Amino acid sequence: MEFVFDIHKIFLEPITKLDGNLLPIRRPLISSSEAQKQIMTVIDEIGKASAKAQRLPAPITSASRMQTNPHHLYILKDCTPKTAGRGVVIGFLKVGYKKLFVLDHTGSHIEAEPLCILDFYIHESLQRNGFGKELFTLMLRTEQVEPQHLAIDRPSEKFLSFLRKHYNLRSTIPQVNNFVVFDGFFRDRKAPGRKLQPKRAEGEIKPYSLSERDFLKQEEGLPWPFSQAQSSLNRAGSLGSSPTRAGPRFIPGEDDFVKSLRSCRPHSLHRAANGEQEDPTQRRRTSGR
Ligand code: ACO
C-alpha cells in the first residue's frame, strides 16, 4: 500500500508498534503533529483494506478506534532497497487484552483476560511470503505471550490455516462467544483464569463477550457461529463455504511497485523493531467492551 507521503519518515523500523497516542517510540523525522496526521491516514487505509479482504461491512481498525481503545497495532513496512522511495506498507496486526468468559474442557466458565488477536492483514499481492509470520512472531516476542494462550476474534479460514501451519494450533475448545481458543489455552498461563463461583447467578454471566466485529451490528446480535448460520439462511450462498468469513471480494490494485515486492523475502527478525522491548507502562488492558 502506497501513500503520497514518505512512509520511511514516519516508520523508522521495519515493524512499528503503535498504541492509542499513534506515535511510534522512535520519533518520526517530521513534526509530531504532521506524523500523527499521516499515521492516522495509514491506519484508516489499511483498516479499510483489511475490512474489504475480510468482507466486513466497515473497518474494525481505524485511527479513531485506536485512540479510544487500549489496543496495540504492529505495522510492517517494506525495507528493501528497491522501495527506497516513499515506502510501502505491507500489512498490520492488531491485538488487545479483553475480559472474556472462556469455557474450559469441562464446560465451566472461566473468567480470563487473554491477549486477543483482533485484526490481521497482509496486502493481497504479498500474502504467502512469510510477512504474516514475521509480524506475528515479533508481536509474540514483544507481548511475551505463547500462541496457544491467545484468543482469536473470529478467525478467517486463511488465518486458521496460518495458525495450523506455523504454530500447530489445530484443535479448538468450543466456545459460545465469538472468540476461538485452542487446546493449551489453560495450560501454563502466567495469570490463570478465575473459575466462576457456582453460587454466582447464571444471569450475571455474560453469555458471550463482545468482539471487535460486534460493533458492526450486521448480524442482529447473535454470536458467531450462530450469526453465520443465520446469515447464510438469510443470504443464501452469499458467504461461500467458509464457516467464518468468506474469502476476499476486493483485490486492491497492484502496481509495479508492489509487484516488485513479490520477490522480496521477509525481513530478518534480528533487526531492531520499536516496541520490541516491552514497556510495561504501555501494556494496558481492556475491560472488555
Ligand atoms: N489461503 C489459505 N491459506 C493461506 C492463504 C490463502 N490465500 N494465505 C495465507 N495462508 C496461510 C497458509 O497456511 C499459508 O501457508 P501455505 O502457503 O504453505 O499454505 C500461510 O498462511 C502463509 O504464512 P505467511 O506467508 O506468513 O502469511 P501471510 O503473510 O499470507 O499472512 C494472513 C496471513 C494475515 C492471514 C493473510 O493471508 C491475510 O491478510 N489474509 C486476508 C485477511 C485475513 O483473513 N485476515 C485474518 C482475519 S481474522 C482476524 O484478524 C482475527
Tab-separated table of C-alpha atoms and ligand atoms in Angstrom:
chain	number	residue	atom	x	y	z
A	1	MET	CA	0.000	0.000	0.000
A	2	GLU	CA	1.491	3.262	-1.147
A	3	PHE	CA	0.846	6.730	0.180
A	4	VAL	CA	1.502	10.214	-1.102
A	5	PHE	CA	3.871	10.834	1.797
A	6	ASP	CA	7.097	9.121	2.804
A	7	ILE	CA	6.437	6.053	4.947
A	8	HIS	CA	10.112	5.885	5.905
A	9	LYS	CA	9.854	9.258	7.636
A	10	ILE	CA	7.094	8.141	9.970
A	11	PHE	CA	8.004	4.494	10.494
A	12	LEU	CA	11.725	4.196	11.132
A	13	GLU	CA	11.679	0.470	11.833
A	14	PRO	CA	10.597	-2.466	9.672
A	15	ILE	CA	7.834	-3.106	12.200
A	16	THR	CA	6.391	-0.210	14.156
A	17	LYS	CA	4.321	-0.699	17.267
A	18	LEU	CA	1.637	1.885	17.989
A	19	ASP	CA	-0.787	2.424	20.809
A	20	GLY	CA	-3.520	4.976	21.357
A	21	ASN	CA	-1.291	8.025	21.053
A	22	LEU	CA	-0.440	6.998	17.499
A	23	LEU	CA	3.214	7.959	17.753
A	24	PRO	CA	5.998	5.389	17.461
A	25	ILE	CA	8.589	5.097	20.209
A	26	ARG	CA	11.235	6.075	17.661
A	27	ARG	CA	10.205	9.584	16.825
A	28	PRO	CA	9.382	10.271	13.168
A	29	LEU	CA	11.602	12.519	11.091
A	30	ILE	CA	8.844	15.088	10.694
A	31	SER	CA	6.905	17.073	13.283
A	32	SER	CA	4.794	15.042	15.684
A	33	SER	CA	1.557	16.640	14.542
A	34	GLU	CA	2.302	16.019	10.854
A	35	ALA	CA	3.455	12.470	11.621
A	36	GLN	CA	0.313	11.782	13.596
A	37	LYS	CA	-1.835	13.017	10.720
A	38	GLN	CA	-0.038	10.756	8.268
A	39	ILE	CA	-0.151	7.800	10.642
A	40	MET	CA	-3.897	8.286	11.017
A	41	THR	CA	-4.239	8.170	7.234
A	42	VAL	CA	-2.185	4.967	7.086
A	43	ILE	CA	-4.266	3.292	9.797
A	44	ASP	CA	-7.544	4.282	8.180
A	45	GLU	CA	-6.427	2.988	4.791
A	46	ILE	CA	-5.017	-0.320	5.989
A	47	GLY	CA	-8.103	-0.781	8.154
A	48	LYS	CA	-10.297	-0.338	5.082
A	49	ALA	CA	-8.194	-2.760	3.048
A	50	SER	CA	-8.430	-5.360	5.807
A	51	ALA	CA	-12.196	-4.955	6.051
A	52	LYS	CA	-12.544	-5.430	2.293
A	53	ALA	CA	-10.346	-8.511	2.386
A	54	GLN	CA	-12.494	-9.969	5.154
A	55	ARG	CA	-15.762	-8.803	3.611
A	56	LEU	CA	-16.676	-6.811	6.677
A	57	PRO	CA	-19.241	-4.073	6.144
A	58	ALA	CA	-16.982	-1.489	7.812
A	59	PRO	CA	-13.406	-1.321	9.088
A	60	ILE	CA	-12.744	-2.591	12.580
A	61	THR	CA	-9.382	-0.860	12.589
A	62	SER	CA	-9.255	2.909	12.275
A	63	ALA	CA	-7.289	5.753	13.798
A	64	SER	CA	-10.243	6.850	15.895
A	65	ARG	CA	-10.823	3.338	17.245
A	66	MET	CA	-7.130	3.090	18.073
A	67	GLN	CA	-7.370	6.327	20.035
A	68	THR	CA	-10.301	5.128	22.079
A	69	ASN	CA	-9.252	1.530	22.752
A	70	PRO	CA	-6.170	0.180	24.530
A	71	HIS	CA	-5.010	-1.804	21.521
A	72	HIS	CA	-1.559	-2.346	20.089
A	73	LEU	CA	-1.021	-2.087	16.373
A	74	TYR	CA	2.014	-3.557	14.622
A	75	ILE	CA	2.607	-2.124	11.164
A	76	LEU	CA	5.006	-3.792	8.746
A	77	LYS	CA	6.614	-1.695	6.028
A	78	ASP	CA	8.932	-2.783	3.276
A	79	CYS	CA	12.573	-2.108	3.835
A	80	THR	CA	14.175	-3.352	0.687
A	81	PRO	CA	16.480	-1.073	-1.290
A	82	LYS	CA	14.070	-1.387	-4.238
A	83	THR	CA	11.451	0.500	-2.305
A	84	ALA	CA	13.733	3.238	-1.135
A	85	GLY	CA	11.271	5.813	-2.498
A	86	ARG	CA	8.304	6.696	-0.359
A	87	GLY	CA	7.977	3.179	1.015
A	88	VAL	CA	5.116	0.735	1.137
A	89	VAL	CA	3.043	-0.648	3.981
A	90	ILE	CA	2.827	-4.436	3.710
A	91	GLY	CA	0.330	-5.197	6.448
A	92	PHE	CA	-0.596	-4.970	10.117
A	93	LEU	CA	-1.625	-6.914	13.194
A	94	LYS	CA	-3.860	-5.514	15.940
A	95	VAL	CA	-4.023	-7.038	19.423
A	96	GLY	CA	-5.588	-6.127	22.745
A	97	TYR	CA	-6.494	-7.586	26.117
A	98	LYS	CA	-10.126	-8.418	26.693
A	99	LYS	CA	-12.049	-9.787	29.630
A	100	LEU	CA	-13.691	-12.942	28.388
A	101	PHE	CA	-15.652	-15.812	29.809
A	102	VAL	CA	-13.954	-18.801	28.277
A	103	LEU	CA	-15.278	-22.346	28.502
A	104	ASP	CA	-12.727	-24.934	29.584
A	105	HIS	CA	-12.722	-28.602	28.560
A	106	THR	CA	-15.323	-29.441	31.191
A	107	GLY	CA	-17.642	-26.661	30.053
A	108	SER	CA	-17.009	-24.442	33.101
A	109	HIS	CA	-16.938	-20.699	32.622
A	110	ILE	CA	-13.505	-19.296	33.349
A	111	GLU	CA	-13.012	-15.581	33.647
A	112	ALA	CA	-9.841	-14.683	31.820
A	113	GLU	CA	-8.196	-11.673	30.270
A	114	PRO	CA	-6.182	-13.031	27.375
A	115	LEU	CA	-4.404	-11.135	24.678
A	116	CYS	CA	-6.731	-11.266	21.681
A	117	ILE	CA	-5.908	-11.119	18.014
A	118	LEU	CA	-8.345	-8.534	16.726
A	119	ASP	CA	-7.340	-7.770	13.149
A	120	PHE	CA	-4.615	-9.084	10.859
A	121	TYR	CA	-3.946	-8.224	7.262
A	122	ILE	CA	-1.200	-8.599	4.660
A	123	HIS	CA	-1.662	-6.944	1.288
A	124	GLU	CA	-3.143	-9.410	-1.224
A	125	SER	CA	-0.160	-9.193	-3.546
A	126	LEU	CA	2.212	-10.173	-0.760
A	127	GLN	CA	0.387	-12.934	1.079
A	128	ARG	CA	2.087	-16.317	1.485
A	129	ASN	CA	5.539	-14.742	1.511
A	130	GLY	CA	6.150	-15.076	5.222
A	131	PHE	CA	5.277	-11.477	6.108
A	132	GLY	CA	2.367	-12.508	8.311
A	133	LYS	CA	4.653	-14.864	10.229
A	134	GLU	CA	7.206	-12.106	10.643
A	135	LEU	CA	4.630	-9.729	12.127
A	136	PHE	CA	3.121	-12.411	14.330
A	137	THR	CA	6.492	-13.570	15.645
A	138	LEU	CA	7.522	-10.072	16.603
A	139	MET	CA	4.181	-9.469	18.312
A	140	LEU	CA	4.541	-12.696	20.349
A	141	ARG	CA	8.015	-11.679	21.489
A	142	THR	CA	7.018	-8.124	22.288
A	143	GLU	CA	3.870	-9.049	24.175
A	144	GLN	CA	5.623	-12.050	25.758
A	145	VAL	CA	2.816	-14.428	25.034
A	146	GLU	CA	2.643	-18.002	23.762
A	147	PRO	CA	0.478	-18.586	20.688
A	148	GLN	CA	-1.751	-21.127	22.474
A	149	HIS	CA	-2.602	-18.516	25.130
A	150	LEU	CA	-4.149	-16.155	22.619
A	151	ALA	CA	-7.847	-15.763	21.916
A	152	ILE	CA	-8.697	-15.083	18.292
A	153	ASP	CA	-11.556	-12.825	17.340
A	154	ARG	CA	-13.492	-14.750	14.711
A	155	PRO	CA	-10.583	-16.017	12.598
A	156	SER	CA	-10.806	-16.305	8.830
A	157	GLU	CA	-10.012	-19.561	7.021
A	158	LYS	CA	-6.670	-18.122	5.917
A	159	PHE	CA	-5.812	-17.210	9.472
A	160	LEU	CA	-6.820	-20.638	10.801
A	161	SER	CA	-4.587	-22.187	8.164
A	162	PHE	CA	-1.783	-19.783	9.185
A	163	LEU	CA	-2.099	-20.834	12.836
A	164	ARG	CA	-2.122	-24.534	11.903
A	165	LYS	CA	0.912	-24.202	9.707
A	166	HIS	CA	3.139	-22.003	11.841
A	167	TYR	CA	2.056	-22.849	15.383
A	168	ASN	CA	0.448	-26.253	15.049
A	169	LEU	CA	-2.748	-24.845	16.549
A	170	ARG	CA	-5.448	-27.219	15.392
A	171	SER	CA	-7.928	-28.344	17.916
A	172	THR	CA	-10.111	-25.727	19.500
A	173	ILE	CA	-12.030	-25.671	22.760
A	174	PRO	CA	-15.655	-24.997	21.819
A	175	GLN	CA	-16.889	-21.594	22.948
A	176	VAL	CA	-20.200	-19.799	22.941
A	177	ASN	CA	-18.694	-16.446	22.085
A	178	ASN	CA	-17.001	-15.017	19.018
A	179	PHE	CA	-13.513	-15.949	20.131
A	180	VAL	CA	-11.614	-19.069	19.203
A	181	VAL	CA	-9.227	-20.602	21.716
A	182	PHE	CA	-7.052	-23.634	21.163
A	183	ASP	CA	-6.038	-26.634	23.181
A	184	GLY	CA	-3.364	-25.467	25.589
A	185	PHE	CA	-5.123	-22.175	26.302
A	186	PHE	CA	-5.407	-23.031	30.001
A	187	ARG	CA	-2.006	-24.734	30.342
A	188	ASP	CA	0.963	-22.922	31.897
A	189	ARG	CA	-0.608	-19.499	31.871
A	190	LYS	CA	1.151	-16.727	33.760
A	191	ALA	CA	-2.207	-15.457	35.034
A	192	PRO	CA	-4.547	-18.443	35.285
A	193	GLY	CA	-8.188	-17.712	34.740
A	194	ARG	CA	-10.633	-17.499	37.600
A	195	LYS	CA	-13.302	-20.166	37.700
A	196	LEU	CA	-16.631	-18.541	38.394
A	197	GLN	CA	-18.150	-19.475	41.729
A	198	PRO	CA	-21.104	-21.864	41.450
A	199	LYS	CA	-23.135	-19.614	43.779
A	200	ARG	CA	-22.900	-16.825	41.253
A	201	ALA	CA	-26.192	-16.465	39.466
A	202	GLU	CA	-26.059	-17.546	35.848
A	203	GLY	CA	-27.714	-14.262	34.924
A	204	GLU	CA	-24.576	-12.426	35.974
A	205	ILE	CA	-22.514	-14.243	33.389
A	206	LYS	CA	-22.364	-12.536	30.085
A	207	PRO	CA	-23.305	-15.225	27.544
A	208	TYR	CA	-20.590	-14.044	25.210
A	209	SER	CA	-18.031	-11.338	25.127
A	210	LEU	CA	-18.131	-8.576	22.611
A	211	SER	CA	-15.722	-8.985	19.786
A	212	GLU	CA	-14.328	-6.213	17.648
A	213	ARG	CA	-16.772	-7.225	14.985
A	214	ASP	CA	-19.823	-6.893	17.196
A	215	PHE	CA	-19.903	-3.145	16.888
A	216	LEU	CA	-20.645	-3.636	13.221
A	217	LYS	CA	-24.044	-4.975	14.239
A	218	GLN	CA	-24.590	-6.713	10.954
A	219	GLU	CA	-25.756	-9.976	12.365
A	220	GLU	CA	-28.585	-8.902	14.628
A	221	GLY	CA	-26.987	-9.748	17.899
A	222	LEU	CA	-26.309	-13.452	17.601
A	223	PRO	CA	-22.789	-14.614	18.474
A	224	TRP	CA	-20.637	-16.262	15.864
A	225	PRO	CA	-21.012	-19.004	14.590
A	226	PHE	CA	-24.794	-18.780	15.026
A	227	SER	CA	-24.794	-15.439	13.255
A	228	GLN	CA	-23.106	-17.086	10.280
A	229	ALA	CA	-25.762	-19.767	10.139
A	230	GLN	CA	-28.468	-17.152	10.304
A	231	SER	CA	-26.755	-15.017	7.733
A	232	SER	CA	-26.393	-17.990	5.375
A	233	LEU	CA	-30.095	-18.628	5.688
A	234	ASN	CA	-30.894	-15.014	5.022
A	235	ARG	CA	-28.456	-14.550	2.192
A	236	ALA	CA	-28.313	-17.978	0.629
A	237	GLY	CA	-24.881	-18.816	-0.649
A	238	SER	CA	-23.540	-15.311	-0.289
A	239	LEU	CA	-20.805	-16.255	2.150
A	240	GLY	CA	-19.495	-19.288	0.325
A	241	SER	CA	-18.283	-22.316	2.167
A	242	SER	CA	-16.292	-20.637	4.888
A	243	PRO	CA	-17.690	-21.189	8.355
A	244	THR	CA	-16.050	-17.977	9.423
A	245	ARG	CA	-15.708	-15.361	6.756
A	246	ALA	CA	-15.825	-15.517	3.037
A	247	GLY	CA	-12.683	-15.053	1.006
A	248	PRO	CA	-11.645	-11.696	-0.357
A	249	ARG	CA	-14.050	-9.992	-2.667
A	250	PHE	CA	-11.913	-6.957	-3.304
A	251	ILE	CA	-8.364	-7.110	-4.557
A	252	PRO	CA	-6.636	-3.761	-4.243
A	253	GLY	CA	-4.849	-2.652	-7.398
A	254	GLU	CA	-1.380	-3.990	-7.830
A	255	ASP	CA	1.141	-1.674	-9.364
A	256	ASP	CA	4.701	-2.309	-10.464
A	257	PHE	CA	5.989	-1.005	-7.201
A	258	VAL	CA	4.048	-3.548	-5.214
A	259	LYS	CA	4.816	-6.277	-7.743
A	260	SER	CA	8.486	-5.690	-7.133
A	261	LEU	CA	7.876	-6.687	-3.540
A	262	ARG	CA	6.590	-10.111	-4.507
A	263	SER	CA	10.093	-11.435	-4.690
A	264	CYS	CA	11.056	-9.706	-1.502
A	265	ARG	CA	11.650	-12.096	1.396
A	266	PRO	CA	10.678	-11.352	4.956
A	267	HIS	CA	12.857	-9.046	6.913
A	268	SER	CA	15.188	-10.533	9.409
A	269	LEU	CA	13.760	-10.720	12.880
A	270	HIS	CA	17.126	-9.752	14.212
A	271	ARG	CA	16.565	-6.229	13.075
A	272	ALA	CA	15.588	-3.985	15.872
A	273	ALA	CA	11.990	-3.033	15.848
A	274	ASN	CA	10.489	-0.416	18.047
A	275	GLY	CA	8.318	-1.794	20.739
A	276	GLU	CA	10.356	-4.965	20.890
A	277	GLN	CA	11.385	-4.068	24.385
A	278	GLU	CA	8.074	-4.037	26.076
A	279	ASP	CA	7.323	-1.036	28.160
A	280	PRO	CA	5.135	-2.335	30.987
A	281	THR	CA	3.596	1.096	31.415
A	282	GLN	CA	2.245	0.811	27.907
A	283	ARG	CA	0.537	-2.503	28.453
A	284	ARG	CA	-2.991	-1.517	29.224
A	285	ARG	CA	-5.801	-3.954	29.420
A	286	THR	CA	-9.281	-3.592	28.260
A	287	SER	CA	-12.225	-4.001	30.487
A	288	GLY	CA	-13.987	-5.999	27.813
A	289	ARG	CA	-16.324	-3.749	25.988
B	1	ACO	N1	-5.382	-19.440	1.549
B	1	ACO	C1	-5.160	-20.326	2.515
B	1	ACO	N2	-4.204	-20.158	3.480
B	1	ACO	C2	-3.469	-19.044	3.440
B	1	ACO	C3	-3.656	-18.062	2.460
B	1	ACO	C4	-4.653	-18.298	1.477
B	1	ACO	N3	-4.900	-17.446	0.468
B	1	ACO	N4	-2.797	-17.066	2.677
B	1	ACO	C5	-2.076	-17.407	3.773
B	1	ACO	N5	-2.483	-18.607	4.240
B	1	ACO	C6	-1.949	-19.338	5.384
B	1	ACO	C7	-1.419	-20.681	4.893
B	1	ACO	O1	-1.310	-21.561	5.994
B	1	ACO	C8	-0.047	-20.310	4.399
B	1	ACO	O2	0.832	-21.416	4.278
B	1	ACO	P1	0.934	-22.146	2.817
B	1	ACO	O3	1.225	-21.062	1.837
B	1	ACO	O4	2.036	-23.138	2.999
B	1	ACO	O5	-0.417	-22.774	2.585
B	1	ACO	C9	0.400	-19.379	5.482
B	1	ACO	O6	-0.783	-18.657	5.900
B	1	ACO	C10	1.442	-18.415	4.974
B	1	ACO	O7	2.012	-17.735	6.048
B	1	ACO	P2	2.503	-16.235	5.837
B	1	ACO	O8	3.051	-16.051	4.468
B	1	ACO	O9	3.365	-15.876	6.970
B	1	ACO	O10	1.102	-15.494	5.977
B	1	ACO	P3	0.569	-14.202	5.194
B	1	ACO	O11	1.684	-13.212	5.027
B	1	ACO	O12	-0.166	-14.615	3.994
B	1	ACO	O13	-0.446	-13.602	6.262
B	1	ACO	C11	-2.832	-13.535	6.704
B	1	ACO	C12	-1.537	-14.377	6.743
B	1	ACO	C13	-2.654	-12.279	7.572
B	1	ACO	C14	-3.978	-14.375	7.257
B	1	ACO	C15	-3.084	-13.103	5.253
B	1	ACO	O14	-3.277	-14.249	4.475
B	1	ACO	C16	-4.268	-12.153	5.064
B	1	ACO	O15	-4.127	-10.951	5.189
B	1	ACO	N6	-5.452	-12.698	4.747
B	1	ACO	C17	-6.644	-11.888	4.426
B	1	ACO	C18	-7.195	-11.200	5.660
B	1	ACO	C19	-7.489	-12.167	6.766
B	1	ACO	O16	-8.101	-13.214	6.560
B	1	ACO	N7	-7.050	-11.792	7.982
B	1	ACO	C20	-7.336	-12.520	9.211
B	1	ACO	C21	-8.662	-12.081	9.716
B	1	ACO	S1	-9.127	-12.801	11.262
B	1	ACO	C22	-8.521	-11.787	12.444
B	1	ACO	O17	-7.880	-10.824	12.137
B	1	ACO	C23	-8.735	-12.101	13.911
